[in-house]
Amino acid sequence: MFVNDCLNVNAEGHLTIGGCDTVELAKKYGTPLYVLDENVIRSTCKSYVSSIEKHYNGNGLALYASKALSCKALCELAAEEKMGLDVVSGGELYTALKAGFPVEKIHFHGNNKTYDELNFALDNNIGKIVVDNLTELETINSLCVEKGKIQKIALRIKPGVDAHTHDFIRTGQIDSKFGFALETGEAMEAVKESIKLSNVELTELHCHIGSQIFDIDPFVTAAEIMMDFIRAIKDETSHIVTELNLGGGFGIKYTNKDNPTAYDNYMNSVSRAVHAKAEQYGIPVPFIYIEPGRSIVGEAGITLYTVGAVKTIPNVRTYVSIDGGMCDNIRYALYQSEYTVVTANKADKEPDTVVTVAGKCCESGDLIQENTKIVNAKPGDILAVLSTGAYNYSMASNYNRIPKPPIVMVNNGEDRLIVKRETYEDLIKNDIDL
Ligand code: LLP
């Protein structure tokens, strides 16, 4: 009935997630409220782990891209599910360390890691730094010389693959701020430089072509290009790159228009391409990393809001205003992302009214969805926005000094708080009294 498997409707006609009544959750924790279904997250992690087992004989590791949603509970969960972790800032790294995440399974990404962040990563012996540019490469090497250590690195490569997705979340093409381009020779130059340097060890190549991608072909093409490059490196330098990171980007279902294919299908096609190239070139099949973020947490999450004002402008539109907005979900404002909206306390009724769901921020563009059909919503009703597990909490802000909502994890009818609601006191804790 709903886009997400974890959702249902109970005898009261209320939307449920993970066996919990969303109206009760809203009462217990207040709104806005992020809710995550633990079983969905764990079973998605398991499907990646078993897919790697199946297609690469276990010779690989799925890293959870924690930018999708970083908090201690999720880092702990990812570790329990035998995943590695992709972090992209000192803050995400700190969160992982505080959660006791195994450091050797952490990859540190970013196109402009600061000196302090690199120092922090090196001091904590994290597994791999994914180098984005030559300045960073030299900084890492000289820090390692000072510290008397050797750091394993990956190089981020732009494979030149154009994945069909929103412009802002496309990263594999030549005009991208991320990584080294193949076409210009920049990537080979970075390889040669890495090999020359004394205190870094180049073991891995990385690419990530974009996010929310449904086609399998761009992933296959990217993998082939990367295998070609591994061979070119061997031919030109005799250096064997033994690990290949193919990034994340697998699409999820936001509305019934989205039709993602099972992850195992990506794995199957990509692994065939990798194995075929390895055989053709007489090189070992590299250890494979993948970095799913959105697909781990996205469909597992919903956001609950309480409806306040409902404003009908005759012959224009009806605004249904909620107690959150772009401060907890900026994705419509930023990318016009489509979402499914459900009136959670009337989830057994057929949607009958076309409305615009508006946030409470002082900004006309603060909308969650336009022209969406929902069950007629009145003040006090609970709205659920579906598939908000990824890139919602992690992109939340305190615009208008609105405190960030809490996150509740549900599992087979049980609920537990994993992130507290921010308080007004939290908002002013860094303000200096004059
Ligand atoms: N690896 C790298 C290097 C990445 O840059 C990303 C996402 C991922 C993995 C995870 O990709 P995923 O599996 O989640 O698609 N804020 C945007 C998404 C930005 C994605 C950035 N990089 C959104 O809300 O749609």
Coordinates of C-alpha atoms and ligand atoms in Angstrom, one line a residue, residues 65 67-68 86 109 156 169 171 206 208 210-212 247-250 254 291-295 331 335 390-391 395, ligand 1:
A65 CA 28.2 6.3 3.9
K67 CA 26.8 11.5 5.6
A68 CA 23.3 10.0 4.9
D86 CA 32.7 6.2 5.1
H109 CA 36.6 11.2 2.3
R156 CA 39.4 9.5 -5.8
I169 CA 24.3 15.2 -6.7
T171 CA 29.9 13.6 -9.2
H206 CA 37.9 5.1 -5.7
H208 CA 31.5 7.6 -7.0
G210 CA 26.4 10.2 -8.1
S211 CA 23.4 9.5 -6.0
Q212 CA 19.8 8.3 -6.4
G247 CA 31.1 4.3 -4.3
G248 CA 27.4 4.5 -3.5
G249 CA 24.5 6.0 -5.3
F250 CA 21.8 3.3 -5.4
Y254 CA 10.4 8.1 -2.5
E291 CA 29.6 2.9 -0.1
P292 CA 25.8 2.9 0.1
G293 CA 24.3 5.7 2.2
R294 CA 20.8 6.6 1.1
S295 CA 19.7 3.1 0.5
R331 CA 15.6 18.5 0.1
Y335 CA 16.4 19.7 -5.3
A390 CA 18.7 9.8 4.5
Y391 CA 19.9 13.3 4.1
M395 CA 21.2 18.2 6.5
Ligands
LLP1 N1 30.5 7.8 -1.4 C1 30.7 9.1 -1.7 C2 32.1 9.4 -2.0 C3 29.7 10.0 -1.8 O1 30.0 11.3 -2.1 C4 28.4 9.7 -1.5 C5 27.3 10.6 -1.5 C6 28.1 8.3 -1.1 C7 29.2 7.4 -1.1 C8 26.8 7.8 -0.7 O2 25.9 7.9 -1.8 P1 24.4 7.4 -1.6 O3 24.5 5.9 -1.6 O4 23.8 7.9 -0.4 O5 23.7 7.9 -2.8 N2 22.4 15.5 -0.2 C9 22.0 14.7 -1.4 C10 22.9 13.5 -1.6 C11 24.4 13.9 -1.7 C12 25.2 12.6 -1.8 C13 26.6 13.0 -1.6 N3 27.5 11.9 -1.7 C14 20.6 14.4 -1.3 O6 19.9 14.7 -0.3 O7 20.0 13.8 -2.2

